[in-house]
Amino acid sequence: MKIAVIGLGFVGLSLTSVLASKKFNVIGIDVDKEKCRKISNGISPFFEPELEKTLKKGLKNKLHIESDISAVLDCDLIFVTVGTPQNKTGGIELSIIKKAMTSLGKNIRNSKKEHIILIKSTVVPGTIKDVILPILENNSKKKAGKDFGLISNPEFLQESTAIKDTEFPHAVVLGGYKTKFMKKVEKFFTKLHPKIPIIITNHQTAEMIKYANNSFLATKISFINQLSNICQKIPGSNIDDIAKTIGLDPRIGGLFLNAGPGYGGSCLPKDMKALINFAKITGVKPTLLNAVEDVNVKQLEEIISIAKKKLGGLESKKITILGTSFKPNTDDIRDSIAIELIKKFLKRRVKVTVHDPRAIENTKNMFKNKINYAKSIPDAILGSQCIIIMTQWKQYEKLTNKDFKQMKKKMIIDCRRMLSEKQLDVDYYAIGLGKE
Ligand code: NAD
């Protein structure tokens, strides 16, 4: 069996590398030639733990990297993992996937193979049946379900654990008609992930499952963040003890209850916006989803207002931001809350210095010379009037009084409560802890 993966981003490259490392015959395809060159040389274009190791293992087997989509011709399974970002109005932007499907359709037109196309990209319900299927049929002059298979296969991996999540997903969702193609794909996944539940449903339900998943996770985060705001007003109260305890209740579960500066990253914000937009189109008022977003926006405002109050204004103040990636162990800054914070600070003429163990290059590409980039944590802290810990990188846990000696004003806003157990000789404010 030969497999193609179209789009070598976080999802596609993780899938390509895992399958190739397991000795499947895989072709990874991306339009970005420079990206293809790096990947072919065993270099990941972004940081993801275990990815490079897995990629190198794959390259030693039968993995090929191509920028030409015609390489799909002799492939049985074709996974589509191109980006589906948000457009200016918050809805889903389908131009990238439409373009990819147009050239895929044209390329399989004269093929003798019965290809099975699996859509991993996140798309709102109805997209596969109403948009992708007609594009593929019109351009290939073939019939879905008869000449080729078309299956929704949403992805649930998390960056920073992408390889593990690709190897051991919590579930496999397959959406589409119960054809011979579906049977073949079910067999493939049963072998690949024995013991992992496979849910077979229709296209629109499979598409909706992905949004249900992400909007529920965003809801948990906004819920705990709202509670953390209340805790801040209760002297001595501690959001972590509350989260830990309610998380023990199996009806609730402990994950995604870590109070902080709000949810960010390449998925939750854009998927929430796309779902809200989609709900409105269906005529449903997304009251709860809107509230989840609203809490998220206000959480960042809360941090800014603490800084403003404690510093007596923000203009010309030197503020250090520790962590710009949207979570630790990634260099991804897409829709990172720290990036939003920097943008808001720049509007208020704050002098921003940032530190991040992995994401400095991506941050530089975004802000150029508008902010300062520290090479080390001491460098970031020197002369600062306020430190804001945004990302839970392990390195920041080690900070002690000694490290803060070179600050101009000793003030810390700890959005992750990383230093809450230490006796600090600074004005310390932590999200979710009520000051005694
Ligand atoms: P990405 O933007 O990192 O990567 C997409 C890749 O597709 C890029 O390398 C781009 O060059 C390539 N591409 C674009 N057009 C192409 C074409 N016509 N042919 C070949 N390659 C093409 O995206 P990502 O983060 O990997 O996400 C991919 C999809 O998976 C999105 O729909 C996303 O919502 C979803 N998803 C992402 C994650 C995540 O954590 N990143 C998790 C689950 C689901």
Coordinates of C-alpha atoms and ligand atoms in Angstrom, one line a residue:
M1 CA 0.0 0.0 0.0
K2 CA 1.3 3.4 -1.0
I3 CA 0.3 6.5 1.0
A4 CA 0.5 10.2 0.1
V5 CA 0.1 13.1 2.5
I6 CA -0.7 16.5 1.0
G7 CA 0.5 19.5 3.2
L8 CA 3.5 19.0 5.5
G9 CA 2.7 21.2 8.4
F10 CA 2.3 20.1 12.0
V11 CA -0.4 17.6 11.2
G12 CA 0.9 16.4 7.8
L13 CA 4.6 16.1 8.7
S14 CA 3.8 14.2 12.0
L15 CA 1.6 11.8 10.1
T16 CA 4.1 11.4 7.2
S17 CA 7.0 10.7 9.7
V18 CA 5.0 8.3 11.9
L19 CA 3.7 6.2 8.9
A20 CA 7.1 6.2 7.2
S21 CA 8.9 5.2 10.5
K22 CA 6.5 2.3 10.7
K23 CA 7.7 1.2 7.2
F24 CA 4.7 2.3 5.2
N25 CA 5.6 3.5 1.7
V26 CA 4.9 7.2 2.0
I27 CA 5.2 10.3 -0.2
G28 CA 5.0 13.6 1.6
I29 CA 3.9 16.5 -0.6
D30 CA 4.0 20.2 0.0
V31 CA 3.9 23.2 -2.3
D32 CA 6.6 24.9 -0.4
K33 CA 9.9 23.8 -2.1
E34 CA 12.2 25.1 0.6
K35 CA 10.2 23.2 3.2
C36 CA 10.4 20.1 1.1
R37 CA 14.2 20.5 0.8
K38 CA 14.7 20.8 4.6
I39 CA 12.4 17.8 5.3
S40 CA 14.2 15.7 2.7
N41 CA 17.4 16.4 4.6
G42 CA 15.8 15.3 7.8
I43 CA 15.3 18.8 9.2
S44 CA 11.9 19.7 10.6
P45 CA 10.8 23.2 9.6
F46 CA 9.4 23.8 13.0
F47 CA 10.1 22.5 16.5
E48 CA 8.1 19.5 17.7
P49 CA 9.5 17.0 20.2
E50 CA 10.4 13.6 18.7
L51 CA 9.5 14.8 15.2
E52 CA 13.0 15.0 13.7
K53 CA 14.0 11.6 15.1
T54 CA 10.8 10.0 13.7
L55 CA 11.3 11.8 10.3
K56 CA 14.9 10.6 10.1
K57 CA 13.8 7.1 10.8
G58 CA 11.2 7.4 8.0
L59 CA 13.7 8.8 5.5
K60 CA 15.9 5.7 6.2
N61 CA 12.9 3.6 5.2
K62 CA 10.9 4.5 2.0
L63 CA 9.8 8.1 2.7
H64 CA 10.0 10.5 -0.3
I65 CA 9.3 14.2 -0.2
E66 CA 7.9 15.9 -3.3
S67 CA 6.6 19.4 -4.2
D68 CA 4.7 18.0 -7.2
I69 CA 1.2 16.7 -6.5
S70 CA 1.3 14.4 -9.5
A71 CA 3.2 12.1 -7.1
V72 CA -0.2 10.9 -5.8
L73 CA -0.8 8.9 -9.0
D74 CA 0.3 5.5 -7.6
C75 CA -0.9 6.1 -4.1
D76 CA -3.8 4.1 -2.6
L77 CA -4.5 6.4 0.4
I78 CA -4.2 10.2 0.0
F79 CA -4.4 12.2 3.2
V80 CA -5.1 15.9 2.9
T81 CA -3.6 18.0 5.7
V82 CA -3.4 21.5 4.3
G83 CA -4.3 24.6 6.4
T84 CA -7.8 25.9 6.9
P85 CA -7.2 29.3 8.6
Q86 CA -9.8 31.9 9.5
N87 CA -10.8 34.6 7.2
K88 CA -11.2 38.3 8.1
T89 CA -14.8 37.8 9.3
G90 CA -13.9 34.9 11.6
G91 CA -15.3 32.2 9.3
I92 CA -13.3 29.4 7.8
E93 CA -11.0 30.2 4.8
L94 CA -11.3 27.4 2.3
S95 CA -9.2 28.8 -0.6
I96 CA -6.1 26.7 0.3
I97 CA -8.0 23.4 0.4
K98 CA -10.1 24.3 -2.6
K99 CA -6.9 24.9 -4.6
A100 CA -5.3 21.7 -3.4
M101 CA -8.5 19.7 -4.3
T102 CA -8.6 21.2 -7.7
S103 CA -5.1 20.1 -8.6
L104 CA -5.7 16.7 -6.9
G105 CA -8.8 16.2 -8.9
K106 CA -7.0 17.1 -12.2
N107 CA -4.1 14.8 -11.3
I108 CA -6.3 11.7 -10.7
R109 CA -8.3 12.2 -13.8
N110 CA -6.4 9.7 -15.9
S111 CA -5.4 7.5 -13.1
K112 CA -6.3 3.8 -13.2
K113 CA -6.2 3.5 -9.4
E114 CA -9.2 3.7 -7.1
H115 CA -7.7 6.3 -4.8
I116 CA -9.1 6.9 -1.3
I117 CA -8.9 10.6 -0.3
L118 CA -9.0 11.3 3.5
I119 CA -9.6 14.8 4.6
K120 CA -7.8 15.5 7.9
S121 CA -8.0 19.3 7.6
T122 CA -10.6 20.8 9.9
V123 CA -13.6 22.0 8.0
V124 CA -17.1 23.1 9.0
P125 CA -20.0 20.7 8.6
G126 CA -21.1 20.3 5.0
T127 CA -17.7 21.3 3.5
I128 CA -16.8 17.8 2.3
K129 CA -20.1 17.1 0.7
D130 CA -20.9 20.5 -0.7
V131 CA -17.5 21.9 -1.5
I132 CA -14.7 19.3 -1.7
L133 CA -16.7 16.5 -3.3
P134 CA -17.9 18.6 -6.3
I135 CA -14.4 20.1 -6.8
L136 CA -12.9 16.6 -6.9
E137 CA -15.7 15.1 -9.2
N138 CA -15.6 18.1 -11.6
N139 CA -11.8 18.1 -12.0
S140 CA -11.3 14.3 -12.1
K141 CA -14.4 13.5 -14.1
K142 CA -14.9 10.6 -11.7
K143 CA -17.6 9.7 -9.2
A144 CA -17.0 9.7 -5.5
G145 CA -18.0 6.4 -3.9
K146 CA -17.6 4.6 -7.2
D147 CA -14.3 5.6 -8.8
F148 CA -12.6 7.0 -5.7
G149 CA -13.2 7.1 -2.0
L150 CA -13.8 10.3 0.0
I151 CA -13.6 10.1 3.8
S152 CA -13.6 12.7 6.6
N153 CA -10.8 11.9 9.1
P154 CA -10.5 14.8 11.5
E155 CA -7.3 15.1 13.4
F156 CA -7.1 15.6 17.2
L157 CA -3.3 15.9 17.8
Q158 CA -1.9 18.5 20.1
E159 CA 1.3 20.4 19.2
S160 CA 4.2 19.4 21.7
T161 CA 2.8 15.9 21.8
A162 CA 2.1 15.5 18.1
I163 CA 4.1 12.3 17.5
K164 CA 2.7 10.5 20.5
D165 CA -0.8 11.6 19.6
T166 CA -0.4 10.5 16.0
E167 CA 0.8 7.1 17.1
F168 CA -1.8 6.7 19.9
P169 CA -4.9 8.8 19.1
H170 CA -7.8 8.6 21.6
A171 CA -10.1 7.8 18.7
V172 CA -10.2 7.5 14.9
V173 CA -13.2 9.2 13.3
L174 CA -14.2 8.1 9.8
G175 CA -17.0 10.0 8.0
G176 CA -18.6 9.1 4.8
Y177 CA -20.7 6.5 3.0
K178 CA -20.3 2.8 3.9
T179 CA -18.6 1.8 0.7
K180 CA -15.8 -0.7 -0.1
F181 CA -13.5 2.3 0.4
M182 CA -14.7 2.8 4.0
K183 CA -14.1 -0.9 4.7
K184 CA -10.6 -0.7 3.3
V185 CA -9.8 2.4 5.5
E186 CA -11.3 0.8 8.6
K187 CA -9.1 -2.2 8.1
F188 CA -6.0 0.1 7.6
F189 CA -6.7 2.0 10.9
T190 CA -7.6 -1.2 12.8
K191 CA -4.1 -2.5 11.9
L192 CA -2.4 0.8 12.6
H193 CA -4.1 1.5 15.9
P194 CA -5.3 -1.8 17.4
K195 CA -7.5 -1.3 20.5
I196 CA -8.3 2.4 19.6
P197 CA -12.0 3.1 19.1
I198 CA -13.0 3.7 15.4
I199 CA -16.1 5.8 15.0
I200 CA -17.7 5.5 11.6
T201 CA -20.3 8.1 10.8
N202 CA -21.4 10.4 8.0
H203 CA -19.3 13.3 6.7
Q204 CA -21.1 16.1 8.5
T205 CA -21.1 14.4 11.9
A206 CA -17.4 13.7 11.5
E207 CA -16.8 17.4 10.7
M208 CA -18.9 18.5 13.7
I209 CA -17.1 16.1 16.1
K210 CA -13.9 18.0 15.6
Y211 CA -15.6 21.4 16.4
A212 CA -17.4 19.8 19.4
N213 CA -14.0 18.6 20.7
N214 CA -12.2 21.9 20.4
S215 CA -15.1 24.1 21.6
F216 CA -15.5 21.9 24.6
L217 CA -11.8 22.3 25.5
A218 CA -12.0 26.1 25.0
T219 CA -15.1 26.1 27.3
K220 CA -13.2 24.3 30.0
I221 CA -10.4 26.8 29.8
S222 CA -12.7 29.8 29.9
F223 CA -14.7 28.2 32.8
I224 CA -11.6 27.8 34.9
N225 CA -10.3 31.3 33.9
Q226 CA -13.6 32.9 35.0
L227 CA -13.3 31.0 38.3
S228 CA -9.7 32.1 38.7
N229 CA -10.9 35.8 38.4
I230 CA -13.3 35.1 41.3
C231 CA -10.5 33.4 43.3
Q232 CA -8.4 36.5 42.9
K233 CA -11.0 38.3 45.0
I234 CA -11.1 35.7 47.8
P235 CA -8.1 36.3 50.0
G236 CA -6.0 33.1 50.3
S237 CA -7.9 31.1 47.7
N238 CA -6.1 28.9 45.2
I239 CA -7.4 28.0 41.7
D240 CA -5.0 25.0 41.4
D241 CA -6.4 23.2 44.4
I242 CA -9.9 23.8 43.0
A243 CA -9.0 22.6 39.5
K244 CA -7.1 19.5 40.9
T245 CA -10.1 18.5 43.0
I246 CA -12.9 19.0 40.5
G247 CA -10.7 17.3 38.0
L248 CA -10.7 14.1 40.1
D249 CA -14.5 13.9 39.4
P250 CA -14.6 11.5 36.4
R251 CA -17.6 13.5 35.1
I252 CA -15.3 16.5 34.8
G253 CA -11.7 15.2 34.1
G254 CA -8.5 17.0 35.0
L255 CA -7.2 18.2 31.7
F256 CA -7.6 21.7 30.3
L257 CA -8.4 23.1 33.8
N258 CA -5.1 25.0 34.1
A259 CA -6.1 28.7 34.7
G260 CA -3.9 31.1 32.7
P261 CA -3.9 34.1 30.3
G262 CA -6.5 32.5 28.0
Y263 CA -6.5 29.9 25.2
G264 CA -4.4 30.5 22.1
G265 CA -2.7 28.5 19.4
S266 CA -3.4 27.5 15.9
C267 CA -6.6 25.6 16.6
L268 CA -8.8 26.7 19.5
P269 CA -9.3 30.4 18.6
K270 CA -9.9 29.7 14.9
D271 CA -12.1 26.7 15.4
M272 CA -14.2 28.6 18.0
K273 CA -14.6 31.5 15.6
A274 CA -15.5 29.1 12.7
L275 CA -18.1 27.3 14.8
I276 CA -19.7 30.6 16.1
N277 CA -19.8 31.8 12.5
F278 CA -21.3 28.5 11.3
A279 CA -23.9 28.4 14.1
K280 CA -25.1 31.9 13.0
I281 CA -25.5 30.6 9.4
T282 CA -27.6 27.8 10.7
G283 CA -29.8 30.3 12.6
V284 CA -28.6 29.2 16.1
K285 CA -27.6 31.9 18.4
P286 CA -24.2 30.7 19.9
T287 CA -24.8 32.2 23.3
L288 CA -22.5 29.9 25.3
L289 CA -19.7 29.9 22.6
N290 CA -19.8 33.7 22.5
A291 CA -19.4 33.8 26.3
V292 CA -16.4 31.4 26.1
E293 CA -14.7 33.8 23.6
D294 CA -15.7 36.8 25.6
V295 CA -14.1 35.4 28.8
N296 CA -11.0 34.7 26.8
V297 CA -10.7 38.2 25.5
K298 CA -11.3 39.7 29.0
Q299 CA -8.7 37.4 30.6
L300 CA -6.0 39.3 28.6
E301 CA -7.5 42.6 29.5
E302 CA -7.3 41.6 33.1
I303 CA -3.6 41.0 32.8
I304 CA -3.1 44.4 31.1
S305 CA -5.1 46.2 33.7
I306 CA -3.1 44.6 36.6
A307 CA 0.1 45.8 34.9
K308 CA -1.3 49.2 34.3
K309 CA -2.5 49.6 37.9
K310 CA 0.6 48.4 39.5
L311 CA 3.0 50.4 37.2
G312 CA 0.9 53.5 37.3
G313 CA 0.3 53.6 33.6
L314 CA 1.9 51.6 30.7
E315 CA 3.5 54.2 28.4
S316 CA 7.3 53.9 28.2
K317 CA 7.4 51.2 30.9
K318 CA 9.9 48.4 30.4
I319 CA 8.0 45.1 30.5
T320 CA 9.5 41.7 30.1
I321 CA 7.4 38.9 28.6
L322 CA 8.6 35.4 29.4
G323 CA 7.3 33.0 26.8
T324 CA 5.8 33.8 23.4
S325 CA 5.0 30.3 22.1
F326 CA 1.3 29.4 22.7
K327 CA 2.4 26.5 25.0
P328 CA 5.7 25.0 26.1
N329 CA 7.7 22.6 23.9
T330 CA 6.7 24.2 20.6
D331 CA 7.9 27.2 18.6
D332 CA 4.4 27.9 17.2
I333 CA 3.2 31.4 17.9
R334 CA 0.1 31.3 15.8
D335 CA -2.7 33.0 17.8
S336 CA -0.5 32.8 20.9
I337 CA -2.0 34.9 23.7
A338 CA 1.5 36.3 24.4
I339 CA 1.6 37.6 20.9
E340 CA -1.7 39.3 21.4
L341 CA -0.4 40.8 24.6
I342 CA 2.7 42.2 22.8
K343 CA 0.4 43.8 20.1
K344 CA -1.7 45.4 22.8
F345 CA 1.4 46.7 24.7
L346 CA 2.9 48.1 21.5
K347 CA -0.3 50.1 20.9
R348 CA 0.2 51.5 24.5
R349 CA 3.9 52.3 23.7
V350 CA 5.3 49.8 26.2
K351 CA 9.0 48.9 25.8
V352 CA 8.7 45.2 25.4
T353 CA 11.5 42.7 25.8
V354 CA 10.8 39.0 25.2
H355 CA 12.4 35.7 26.0
D356 CA 11.4 32.3 24.7
P357 CA 13.5 29.1 24.6
R358 CA 12.3 28.1 21.1
A359 CA 10.0 30.7 19.6
I360 CA 12.3 33.7 19.3
E361 CA 12.9 33.4 15.6
N362 CA 9.2 33.2 14.8
T363 CA 8.6 36.2 17.2
K364 CA 11.3 38.2 15.4
N365 CA 9.7 37.5 12.0
M366 CA 6.5 38.9 13.4
F367 CA 7.7 42.0 15.3
K368 CA 11.0 42.8 13.6
N369 CA 12.7 45.7 15.5
K370 CA 9.5 46.8 17.3
I371 CA 10.5 44.9 20.5
N372 CA 13.7 43.6 22.1
Y373 CA 14.7 40.0 22.0
A374 CA 16.7 38.6 24.9
K375 CA 19.2 35.8 24.4
S376 CA 18.9 34.7 28.0
I377 CA 16.6 35.0 31.0
P378 CA 19.0 37.4 32.9
D379 CA 19.3 39.5 29.7
A380 CA 15.5 39.7 29.6
I381 CA 15.1 40.7 33.2
L382 CA 17.9 43.4 33.3
G383 CA 16.4 46.8 33.9
S384 CA 12.8 45.5 33.7
Q385 CA 9.9 47.2 35.6
C386 CA 7.6 44.2 35.3
I387 CA 7.9 40.5 34.3
I388 CA 4.9 38.7 32.9
I389 CA 5.2 35.0 32.8
M390 CA 3.0 33.9 29.8
T391 CA 4.2 30.4 28.7
Q392 CA 4.8 27.6 31.2
W393 CA 8.3 26.7 30.0
K394 CA 10.1 24.7 32.7
Q395 CA 13.0 27.2 32.7
Y396 CA 10.9 29.8 34.4
E397 CA 10.2 27.6 37.4
K398 CA 13.8 28.0 38.5
L399 CA 13.7 31.7 39.0
T400 CA 14.6 33.0 42.5
N401 CA 15.1 36.3 44.3
K402 CA 18.7 36.4 43.0
D403 CA 17.4 36.6 39.4
F404 CA 15.3 39.6 40.1
K405 CA 18.1 41.8 41.6
Q406 CA 18.7 43.5 38.3
M407 CA 15.1 44.7 37.9
K408 CA 14.4 48.4 37.9
K409 CA 11.1 47.7 39.7
K410 CA 10.5 44.3 41.3
M411 CA 7.1 43.2 40.0
I412 CA 5.9 39.9 38.6
I413 CA 2.6 38.9 37.0
D414 CA 2.7 35.1 37.0
C415 CA -0.1 33.9 34.6
R416 CA 0.9 30.3 35.3
R417 CA 1.5 30.3 39.1
M418 CA 5.0 28.9 38.5
L419 CA 6.6 30.9 41.3
S420 CA 3.7 30.8 43.8
E421 CA 5.4 28.5 46.3
K422 CA 8.5 30.7 46.6
Q423 CA 9.2 33.4 49.2
L424 CA 9.8 36.2 46.8
D425 CA 11.0 39.6 47.7
V426 CA 9.0 41.2 44.8
D427 CA 5.5 42.6 44.2
Y428 CA 4.0 39.2 43.1
Y429 CA 0.7 38.8 41.5
A430 CA -0.6 35.4 40.2
I431 CA -3.6 34.7 38.1
G432 CA -6.1 32.6 40.2
L433 CA -4.6 33.3 43.7
G434 CA -6.4 35.5 46.1
K435 CA -3.9 37.8 47.9
E436 CA -3.9 37.4 51.7
Ligands
NAD1 P1 0.1 24.2 8.6 O1 -0.3 25.5 8.1 O2 1.2 24.1 9.6 O3 0.5 23.3 7.3 C1 -0.2 23.2 6.1 C2 0.8 22.9 5.0 O4 0.1 22.7 3.8 C3 1.9 23.9 4.7 O5 3.2 23.4 4.8 C4 1.6 24.4 3.3 O6 2.7 24.8 2.6 C5 0.9 23.2 2.7 N1 0.1 23.4 1.6 C6 -0.8 24.4 1.3 N2 -1.4 24.2 0.1 C7 -0.9 23.1 -0.4 C8 -1.1 22.4 -1.6 N3 -2.0 22.8 -2.5 N4 -0.4 21.2 -1.8 C9 0.5 20.8 -0.9 N5 0.7 21.4 0.3 C10 0.0 22.5 0.5 O7 -1.2 23.5 9.1 P2 -1.4 22.5 10.3 O8 -1.2 23.2 11.6 O9 -0.6 21.2 10.1 O10 -3.0 22.2 10.2 C11 -3.5 21.5 9.1 C12 -5.0 21.2 9.3 O11 -5.1 20.4 10.4 C13 -5.8 22.5 9.6 O12 -7.1 22.3 9.0 C14 -5.9 22.5 11.1 O13 -7.0 23.2 11.5 C15 -6.0 21.0 11.4 N6 -5.4 20.6 12.7 C16 -4.3 21.2 13.2 C17 -3.8 20.8 14.4 C18 -2.6 21.5 15.0 O14 -2.3 21.3 16.2 N7 -1.8 22.2 14.3 C19 -4.4 19.8 15.2 C20 -5.6 19.2 14.6 C21 -6.1 19.6 13.4

